[in-house]
């Protein structure tokens, strides 16, 4: 299937590690162009250099998206380099464990690192997305549906991303801009590895989690999330908007007696 992404321009936040990296790679594999916005400087510069080996297919902006001015700069730089924006993948975020006990400052910081840039980037990209009838993807989390315990800030941010997905899908109907969310559950990424390593026995914890994933008793791969993302970005999903996609091997929804 040709997804018709060739020469189309997509912004991927956190696009050089984990799920974001897989999405950037999938876009490049489909012949598209990528603007990566991330604070992971080395990984981002290395990936852009790899993508640009034969010709310029990607650019990057290094910095922390908690800074609204940086979000505006991401859009400005994308236009400067590519002249258009065909889609935005809001992906940068982390489960920072800002719990009920952690207090108001930790909670607000968590919203800042996980949520505000999702809004800011769409706000600044809007004129260009209207022109291209672009597509927006919000990477949320199963935590928005299930809770996890000990992570109020992240859960609030991930839930808000689902609210915004529906709100923007409604708001942007007149412009044929589609907005969808992907909710990963258990995907081995640098962030996930770091979280597992906080347990006394990470191998045992990993095995316990995997044993509860119904489909093939394995984690979802970043490539499986990325495949869903490029489909949602493409005009092959031209009538899909306001949807929450949950490629998780049945982790959230299937009968618990199966595991
Ligand atoms: P990851 O491996 O840490 O990659 C995320 C990238 O985004 C990192 O380079 C990170 O930099 C960057 N980043 C985070 N916050 C940023 C900010 N404010 N400004 C600029 N860059 C920022 O994480 P991942 O596991 O791929 O997660 C990607 C998304 O999927 C997140 O929204 C996460 O909540 C969601 N998710 C993941 C899973 C999973 O199982 N992995 C499950 C549910 C949801 P640093 O390394 O410096 O933080």
XYZ file of N, CA, C and O in Angstrom, residues 3 5 10 86-87 89 134-139 178-183 225-247:
164
model
N 1.328 4.865 0.999
C 0.693 5.780 1.950
C 0.720 7.236 1.476
O 0.200 8.116 2.166
N 3.066 9.395 1.441
C 3.740 10.320 2.366
C 4.993 10.943 1.756
O 5.649 11.771 2.402
N 6.703 16.232 8.372
C 6.106 15.926 9.671
C 7.049 16.334 10.810
O 8.256 16.092 10.734
N 2.831 19.032 7.017
C 1.725 18.123 6.678
C 1.203 17.360 7.888
O 0.158 16.709 7.795
N 1.921 17.429 8.984
C 1.441 16.720 10.165
C 2.346 16.932 11.355
O 3.504 17.345 11.224
N 3.341 15.109 15.181
C 3.208 13.985 16.110
C 3.715 14.451 17.469
O 4.918 14.601 17.706
N -3.607 19.003 7.228
C -2.668 18.086 7.886
C -3.327 17.154 8.892
O -4.536 17.198 9.124
N -2.487 16.323 9.456
C -2.959 15.313 10.403
C -2.177 15.459 11.713
O -0.970 15.717 11.692
N -2.886 15.306 12.827
C -2.247 15.429 14.148
C -2.382 14.097 14.886
O -3.462 13.485 14.869
N -1.287 13.672 15.505
C -1.350 12.485 16.377
C -0.842 12.868 17.759
O 0.237 13.464 17.889
N -1.613 12.550 18.765
C -1.173 12.716 20.148
C -0.811 11.344 20.704
O -1.671 10.449 20.771
N 0.436 11.180 21.101
C 0.817 9.936 21.772
C 0.446 10.093 23.252
O 1.021 10.921 23.965
N -7.405 16.001 10.528
C -7.780 14.853 11.367
C -6.882 14.812 12.607
O -5.695 15.129 12.536
N -7.478 14.410 13.720
C -6.727 14.359 14.985
C -7.021 13.029 15.673
O -8.191 12.707 15.925
N -5.982 12.272 15.942
C -6.159 10.964 16.585
C -5.109 10.765 17.680
O -4.084 11.447 17.695
N -5.392 9.834 18.566
C -4.437 9.514 19.635
C -4.019 8.052 19.533
O -4.808 7.198 19.116
N -2.786 7.788 19.906
C -2.311 6.406 20.062
C -1.961 6.217 21.532
O -1.292 7.069 22.133
N -2.443 5.119 22.104
C -2.194 4.828 23.517
C -1.308 3.593 23.650
O -1.814 2.463 23.654
N 3.971 0.603 16.898
C 3.348 1.909 17.187
C 3.554 2.835 15.982
O 2.639 3.540 15.540
N 4.773 2.795 15.431
C 5.090 3.679 14.294
C 4.244 3.338 13.065
O 3.827 4.235 12.326
N 3.986 2.051 12.847
C 3.169 1.640 11.695
C 1.759 2.212 11.829
O 1.161 2.684 10.852
N 1.233 2.183 13.045
C -0.082 2.785 13.294
C -0.016 4.291 13.026
O -0.926 4.879 12.426
N 1.088 4.905 13.440
C 1.222 6.363 13.282
C 1.254 6.755 11.803
O 0.527 7.670 11.393
N 2.061 6.088 10.996
C 2.152 6.510 9.582
C 0.826 6.246 8.859
O 0.444 7.012 7.973
N 0.113 5.204 9.265
C -1.212 4.974 8.672
C -2.145 6.142 9.025
O -2.846 6.689 8.158
N -2.121 6.560 10.296
C -2.990 7.678 10.713
C -2.594 8.993 10.049
O -3.437 9.866 9.834
N -1.304 9.137 9.736
C -0.864 10.370 9.062
C -1.291 10.388 7.608
O -1.426 11.448 7.000
N -1.511 9.223 7.044
C -1.709 9.119 5.594
C -3.167 9.333 5.198
O -4.081 9.186 6.014
N -3.366 9.651 3.920
C -4.747 9.828 3.458
C -5.479 8.489 3.311
O -6.675 8.468 3.042
N -4.768 7.371 3.530
C -5.450 6.062 3.570
C -6.360 5.966 4.796
O -7.246 5.121 4.869
N -6.110 6.794 5.790
C -7.003 6.821 6.965
C -7.856 8.094 6.913
O -8.154 8.702 7.952
N -8.221 8.472 5.708
C -8.854 9.764 5.444
C -10.171 10.037 6.159
O -10.608 11.185 6.210
N -10.830 8.996 6.702
C -12.087 9.263 7.414
C -11.987 8.885 8.897
O -13.000 8.659 9.565
N -10.739 8.806 9.384
C -10.509 8.429 10.789
C -10.101 9.668 11.571
O -9.022 10.220 11.354
N -10.956 10.111 12.459
C -10.603 11.278 13.284
C -11.262 11.170 14.656
O -12.315 10.534 14.802
N -10.602 11.738 15.651
C -11.120 11.711 17.024
C -11.034 10.332 17.659
O -11.721 10.053 18.634
N -10.149 9.475 17.129
C -10.092 8.090 17.604
C -8.928 7.853 18.571
O -7.883 8.496 18.472
N -9.138 6.909 19.480
C -8.087 6.467 20.399
C -7.649 5.061 19.950
O -8.417 4.107 20.112
N -6.469 4.955 19.394
C -5.986 3.662 18.897
C -5.124 3.002 19.975
O -4.257 3.656 20.564
N -5.367 1.723 20.210
C -4.703 1.058 21.347
C -3.991 -0.219 20.887
O -4.477 -1.330 21.104
N -2.830 -0.036 20.222
C -2.082 -1.218 19.758
C -1.256 -1.803 20.905
O -0.084 -1.491 21.058
